[in-house]
PDB file of C-alpha atoms in Angstrom:
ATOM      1  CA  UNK A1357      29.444   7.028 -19.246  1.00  0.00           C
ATOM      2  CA  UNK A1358      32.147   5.640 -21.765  1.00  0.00           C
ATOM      3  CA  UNK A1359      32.060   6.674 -25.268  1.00  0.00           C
ATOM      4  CA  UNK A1360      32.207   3.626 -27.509  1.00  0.00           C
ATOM      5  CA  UNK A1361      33.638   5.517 -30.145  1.00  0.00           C
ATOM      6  CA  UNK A1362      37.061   5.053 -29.426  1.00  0.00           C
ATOM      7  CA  UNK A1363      39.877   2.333 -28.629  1.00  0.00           C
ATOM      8  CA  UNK A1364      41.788   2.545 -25.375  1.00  0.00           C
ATOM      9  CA  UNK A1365      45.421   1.406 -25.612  1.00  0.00           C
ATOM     10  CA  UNK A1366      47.805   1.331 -21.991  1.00  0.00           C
ATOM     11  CA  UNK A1367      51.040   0.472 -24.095  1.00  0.00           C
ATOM     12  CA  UNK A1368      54.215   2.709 -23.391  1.00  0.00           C
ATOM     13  CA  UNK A1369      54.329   4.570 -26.364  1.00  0.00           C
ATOM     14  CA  UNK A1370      57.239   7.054 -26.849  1.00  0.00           C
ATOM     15  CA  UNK A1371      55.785   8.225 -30.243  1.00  0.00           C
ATOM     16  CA  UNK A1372      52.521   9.146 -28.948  1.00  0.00           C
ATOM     17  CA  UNK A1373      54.160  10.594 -26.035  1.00  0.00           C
ATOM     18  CA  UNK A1374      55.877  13.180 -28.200  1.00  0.00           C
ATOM     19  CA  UNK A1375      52.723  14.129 -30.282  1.00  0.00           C
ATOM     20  CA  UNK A1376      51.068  14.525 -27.107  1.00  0.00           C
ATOM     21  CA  UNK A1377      53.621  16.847 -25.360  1.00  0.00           C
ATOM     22  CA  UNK A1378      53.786  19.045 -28.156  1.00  0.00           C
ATOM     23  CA  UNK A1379      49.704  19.240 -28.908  1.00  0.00           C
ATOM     24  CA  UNK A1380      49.553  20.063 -25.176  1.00  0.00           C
ATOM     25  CA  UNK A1381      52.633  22.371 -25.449  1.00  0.00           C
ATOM     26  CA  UNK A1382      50.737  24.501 -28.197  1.00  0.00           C
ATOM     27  CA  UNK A1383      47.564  24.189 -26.577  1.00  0.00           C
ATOM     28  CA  UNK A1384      48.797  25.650 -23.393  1.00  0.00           C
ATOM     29  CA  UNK A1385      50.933  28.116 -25.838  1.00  0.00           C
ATOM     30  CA  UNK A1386      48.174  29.367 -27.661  1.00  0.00           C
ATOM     31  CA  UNK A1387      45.640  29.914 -24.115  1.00  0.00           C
ATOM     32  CA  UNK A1388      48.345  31.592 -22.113  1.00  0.00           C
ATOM     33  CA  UNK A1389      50.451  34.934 -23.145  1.00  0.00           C
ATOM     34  CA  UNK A1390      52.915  34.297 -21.298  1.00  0.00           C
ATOM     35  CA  UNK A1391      53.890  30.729 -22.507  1.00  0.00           C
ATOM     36  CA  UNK A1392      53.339  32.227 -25.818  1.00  0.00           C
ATOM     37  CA  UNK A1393      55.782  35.367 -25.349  1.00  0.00           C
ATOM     38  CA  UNK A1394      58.389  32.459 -24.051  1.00  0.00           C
ATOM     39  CA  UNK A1395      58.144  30.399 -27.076  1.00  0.00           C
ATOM     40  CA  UNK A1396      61.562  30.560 -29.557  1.00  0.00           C
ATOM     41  CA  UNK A1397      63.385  32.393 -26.897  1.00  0.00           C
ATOM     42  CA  UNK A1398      66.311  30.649 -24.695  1.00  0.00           C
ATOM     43  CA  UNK A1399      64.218  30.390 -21.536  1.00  0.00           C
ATOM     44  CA  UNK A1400      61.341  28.294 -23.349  1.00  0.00           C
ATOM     45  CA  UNK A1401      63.635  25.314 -22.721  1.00  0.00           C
ATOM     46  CA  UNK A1402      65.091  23.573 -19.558  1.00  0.00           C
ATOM     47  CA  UNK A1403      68.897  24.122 -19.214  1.00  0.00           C
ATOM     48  CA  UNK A1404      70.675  21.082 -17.306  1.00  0.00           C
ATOM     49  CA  UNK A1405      72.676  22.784 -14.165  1.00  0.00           C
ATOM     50  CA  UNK A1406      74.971  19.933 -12.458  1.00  0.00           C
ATOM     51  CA  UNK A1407      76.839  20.701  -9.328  1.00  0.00           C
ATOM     52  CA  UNK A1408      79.477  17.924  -8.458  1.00  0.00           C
ATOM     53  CA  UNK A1409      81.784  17.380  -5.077  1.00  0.00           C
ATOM     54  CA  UNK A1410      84.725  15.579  -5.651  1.00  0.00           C
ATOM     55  CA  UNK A1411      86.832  14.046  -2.452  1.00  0.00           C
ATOM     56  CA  UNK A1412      90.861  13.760  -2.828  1.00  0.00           C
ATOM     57  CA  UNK A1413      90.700  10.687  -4.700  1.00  0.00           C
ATOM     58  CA  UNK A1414      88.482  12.013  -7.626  1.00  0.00           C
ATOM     59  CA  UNK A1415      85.713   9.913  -5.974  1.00  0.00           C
ATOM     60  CA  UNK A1416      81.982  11.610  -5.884  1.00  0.00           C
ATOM     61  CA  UNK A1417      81.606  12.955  -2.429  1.00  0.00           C
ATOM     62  CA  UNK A1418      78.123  14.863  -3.545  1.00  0.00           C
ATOM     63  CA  UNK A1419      76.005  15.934  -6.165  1.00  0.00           C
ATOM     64  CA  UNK A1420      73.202  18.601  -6.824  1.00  0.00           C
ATOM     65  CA  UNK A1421      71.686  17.841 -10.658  1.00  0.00           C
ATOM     66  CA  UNK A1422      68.481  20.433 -11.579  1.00  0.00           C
ATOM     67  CA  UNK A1423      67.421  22.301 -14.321  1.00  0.00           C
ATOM     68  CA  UNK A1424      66.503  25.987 -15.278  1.00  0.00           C
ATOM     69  CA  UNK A1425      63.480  26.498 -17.019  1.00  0.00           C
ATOM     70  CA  UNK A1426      62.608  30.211 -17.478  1.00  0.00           C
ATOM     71  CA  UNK A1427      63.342  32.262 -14.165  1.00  0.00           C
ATOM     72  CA  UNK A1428      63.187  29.215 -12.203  1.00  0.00           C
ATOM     73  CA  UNK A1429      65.918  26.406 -10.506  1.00  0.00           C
ATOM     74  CA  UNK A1430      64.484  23.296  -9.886  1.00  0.00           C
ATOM     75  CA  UNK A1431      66.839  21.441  -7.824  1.00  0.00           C
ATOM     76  CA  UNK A1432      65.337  16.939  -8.582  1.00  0.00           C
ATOM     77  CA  UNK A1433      68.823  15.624  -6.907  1.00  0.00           C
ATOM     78  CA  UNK A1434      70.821  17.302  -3.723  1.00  0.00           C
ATOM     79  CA  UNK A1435      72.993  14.004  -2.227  1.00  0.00           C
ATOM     80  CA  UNK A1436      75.777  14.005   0.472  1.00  0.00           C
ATOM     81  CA  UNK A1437      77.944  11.148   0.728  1.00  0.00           C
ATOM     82  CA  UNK A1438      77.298   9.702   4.667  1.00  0.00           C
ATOM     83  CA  UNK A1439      81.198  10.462   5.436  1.00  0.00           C
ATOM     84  CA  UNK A1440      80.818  14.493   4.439  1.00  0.00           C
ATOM     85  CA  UNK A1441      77.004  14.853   5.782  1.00  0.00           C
ATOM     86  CA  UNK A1442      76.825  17.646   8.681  1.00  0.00           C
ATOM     87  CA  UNK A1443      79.671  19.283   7.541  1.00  0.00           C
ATOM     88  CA  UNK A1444      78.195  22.442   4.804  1.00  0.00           C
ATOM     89  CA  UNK A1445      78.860  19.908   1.558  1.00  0.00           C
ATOM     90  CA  UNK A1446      74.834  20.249   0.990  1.00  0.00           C
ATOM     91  CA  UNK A1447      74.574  23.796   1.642  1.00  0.00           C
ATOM     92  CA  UNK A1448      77.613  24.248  -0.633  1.00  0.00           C
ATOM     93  CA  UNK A1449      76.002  22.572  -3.429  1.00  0.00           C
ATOM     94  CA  UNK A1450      72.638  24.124  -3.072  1.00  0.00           C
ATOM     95  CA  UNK A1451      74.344  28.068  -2.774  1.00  0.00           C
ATOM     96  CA  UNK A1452      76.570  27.374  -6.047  1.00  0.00           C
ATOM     97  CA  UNK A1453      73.631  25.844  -7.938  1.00  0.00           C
ATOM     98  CA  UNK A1454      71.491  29.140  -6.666  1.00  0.00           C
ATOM     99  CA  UNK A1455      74.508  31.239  -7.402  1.00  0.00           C
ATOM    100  CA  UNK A1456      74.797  30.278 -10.873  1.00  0.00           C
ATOM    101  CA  UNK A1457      71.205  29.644 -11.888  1.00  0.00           C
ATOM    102  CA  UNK A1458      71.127  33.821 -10.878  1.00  0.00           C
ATOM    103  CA  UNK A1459      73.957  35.376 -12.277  1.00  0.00           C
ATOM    104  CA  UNK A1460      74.462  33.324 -15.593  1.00  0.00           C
ATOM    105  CA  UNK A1461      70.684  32.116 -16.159  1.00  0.00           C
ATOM    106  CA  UNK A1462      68.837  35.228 -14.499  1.00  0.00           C
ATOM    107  CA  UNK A1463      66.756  32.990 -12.114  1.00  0.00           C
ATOM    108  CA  UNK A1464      64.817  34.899  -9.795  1.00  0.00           C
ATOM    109  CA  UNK A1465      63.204  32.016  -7.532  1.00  0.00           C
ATOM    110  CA  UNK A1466      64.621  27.934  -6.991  1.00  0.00           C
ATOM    111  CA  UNK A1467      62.055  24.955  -5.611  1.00  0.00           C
ATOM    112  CA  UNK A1468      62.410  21.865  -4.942  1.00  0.00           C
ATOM    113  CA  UNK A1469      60.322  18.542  -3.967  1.00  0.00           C
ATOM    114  CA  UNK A1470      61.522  16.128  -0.823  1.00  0.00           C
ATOM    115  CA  UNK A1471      59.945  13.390   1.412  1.00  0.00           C
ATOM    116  CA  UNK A1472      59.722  14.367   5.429  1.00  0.00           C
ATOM    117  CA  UNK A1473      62.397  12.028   6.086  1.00  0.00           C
ATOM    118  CA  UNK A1474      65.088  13.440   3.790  1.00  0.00           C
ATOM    119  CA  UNK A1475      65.822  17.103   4.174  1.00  0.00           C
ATOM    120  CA  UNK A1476      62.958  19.610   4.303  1.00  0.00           C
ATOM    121  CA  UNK A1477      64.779  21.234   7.787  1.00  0.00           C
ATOM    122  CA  UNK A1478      67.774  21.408   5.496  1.00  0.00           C
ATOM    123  CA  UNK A1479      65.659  23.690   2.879  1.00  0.00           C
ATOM    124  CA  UNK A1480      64.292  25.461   5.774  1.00  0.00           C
ATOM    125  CA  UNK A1481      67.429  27.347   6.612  1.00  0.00           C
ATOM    126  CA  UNK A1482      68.645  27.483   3.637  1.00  0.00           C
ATOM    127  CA  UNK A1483      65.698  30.028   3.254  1.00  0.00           C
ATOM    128  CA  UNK A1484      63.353  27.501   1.364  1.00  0.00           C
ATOM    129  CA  UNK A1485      59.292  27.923   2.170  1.00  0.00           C
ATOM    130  CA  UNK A1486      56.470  25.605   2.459  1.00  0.00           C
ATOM    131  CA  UNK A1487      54.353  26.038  -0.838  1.00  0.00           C
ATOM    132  CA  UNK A1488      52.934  22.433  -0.580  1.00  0.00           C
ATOM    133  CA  UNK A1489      52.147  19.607   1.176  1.00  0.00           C
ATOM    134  CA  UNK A1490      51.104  15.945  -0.006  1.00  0.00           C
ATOM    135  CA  UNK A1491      50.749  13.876   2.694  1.00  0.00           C
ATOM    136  CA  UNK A1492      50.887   9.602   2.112  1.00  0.00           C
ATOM    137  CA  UNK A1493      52.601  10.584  -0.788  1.00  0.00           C
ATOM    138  CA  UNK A1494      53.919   7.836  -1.332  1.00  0.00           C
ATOM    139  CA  UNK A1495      51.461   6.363   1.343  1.00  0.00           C
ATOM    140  CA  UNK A1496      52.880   7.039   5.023  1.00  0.00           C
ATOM    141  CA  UNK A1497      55.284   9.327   4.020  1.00  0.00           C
ATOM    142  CA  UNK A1498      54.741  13.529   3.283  1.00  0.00           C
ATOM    143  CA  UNK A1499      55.823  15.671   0.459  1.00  0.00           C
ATOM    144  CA  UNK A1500      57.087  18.887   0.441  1.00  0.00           C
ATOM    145  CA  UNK A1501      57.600  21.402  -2.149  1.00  0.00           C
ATOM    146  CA  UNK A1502      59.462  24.275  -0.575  1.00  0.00           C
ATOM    147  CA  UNK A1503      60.466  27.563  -2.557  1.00  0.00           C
ATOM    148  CA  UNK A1504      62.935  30.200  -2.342  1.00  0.00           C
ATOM    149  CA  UNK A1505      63.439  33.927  -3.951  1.00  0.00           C
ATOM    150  CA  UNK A1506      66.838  34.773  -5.321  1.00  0.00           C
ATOM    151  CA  UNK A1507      69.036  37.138  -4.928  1.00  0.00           C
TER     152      UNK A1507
END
């Protein structure tokens, strides 16, 4: 059943995107205690954390770019140049990301999100777990999200 009391719009609407966010933002603040104990404090917002390999010639060689939101590291970019894959430059990046998203930001866990033919092996023993699985996401190819505990 439709309700004819209202006007749908499908326009891109960065306005109405903000006033949404932040009526769901104190919607979800005022239902649950613990987004409400967060709120004013420094972990209530995501914190950029960059992690950049440089070759000899200045020239990106790889690249881990993630946030920190609360206790958490969510790693959205790990990339290895072809040339420097198979030799650590991933696990590198992923450890100093971990390493610093624990001792400066006081993370206590990391996830991330890849496809089955990137890297979920690579998360694997890098002591990553399964916590989800999408498959034909996009169609034909699997999601993971994978999760770790810091030390």
């Amino acid at each position: 059943m439709v309700c004819r009391m209202f006007r749908l719009e499908t326009e891109v609407d960065k306005a109405r995107r903000d006033l949404l966010h932040k009526r769901l933002r104190d919607t979800n603040t005022a239902a649950s205690p613990v987004l409400r104990a967060l709120r004013g404090t420094p972990a209530e917002r995501e914190s950029p954390l960059h992690v950049w390999a440089l070759d000899a010639n200045g020239d990106l060689a790889g690249g881990l770019v993630g946030h920190t939101w609360t206790t958490w590291l969510h790693v959205t970019y790990l990339w290895a140049d072809a040339a420097h894959r198979g030799m650590g430059l991933g696990s590198t990046l992923l450890a100093e990301a971990e390493r610093l998203a624990a001792t400066e930001r006081a993370c206590t866990h990391s996830r991330v999100e890849t496809w089955d033919f990137q890297a979920p092996g690579f998360y694997r023993k890098q002591g990553y777990e399964v916590v989800c699985v999408i498959p034909d996401y996009p169609p034909g190819v699997t999601e993971y999200t994978l999760t770790k505990r810091l030390t």
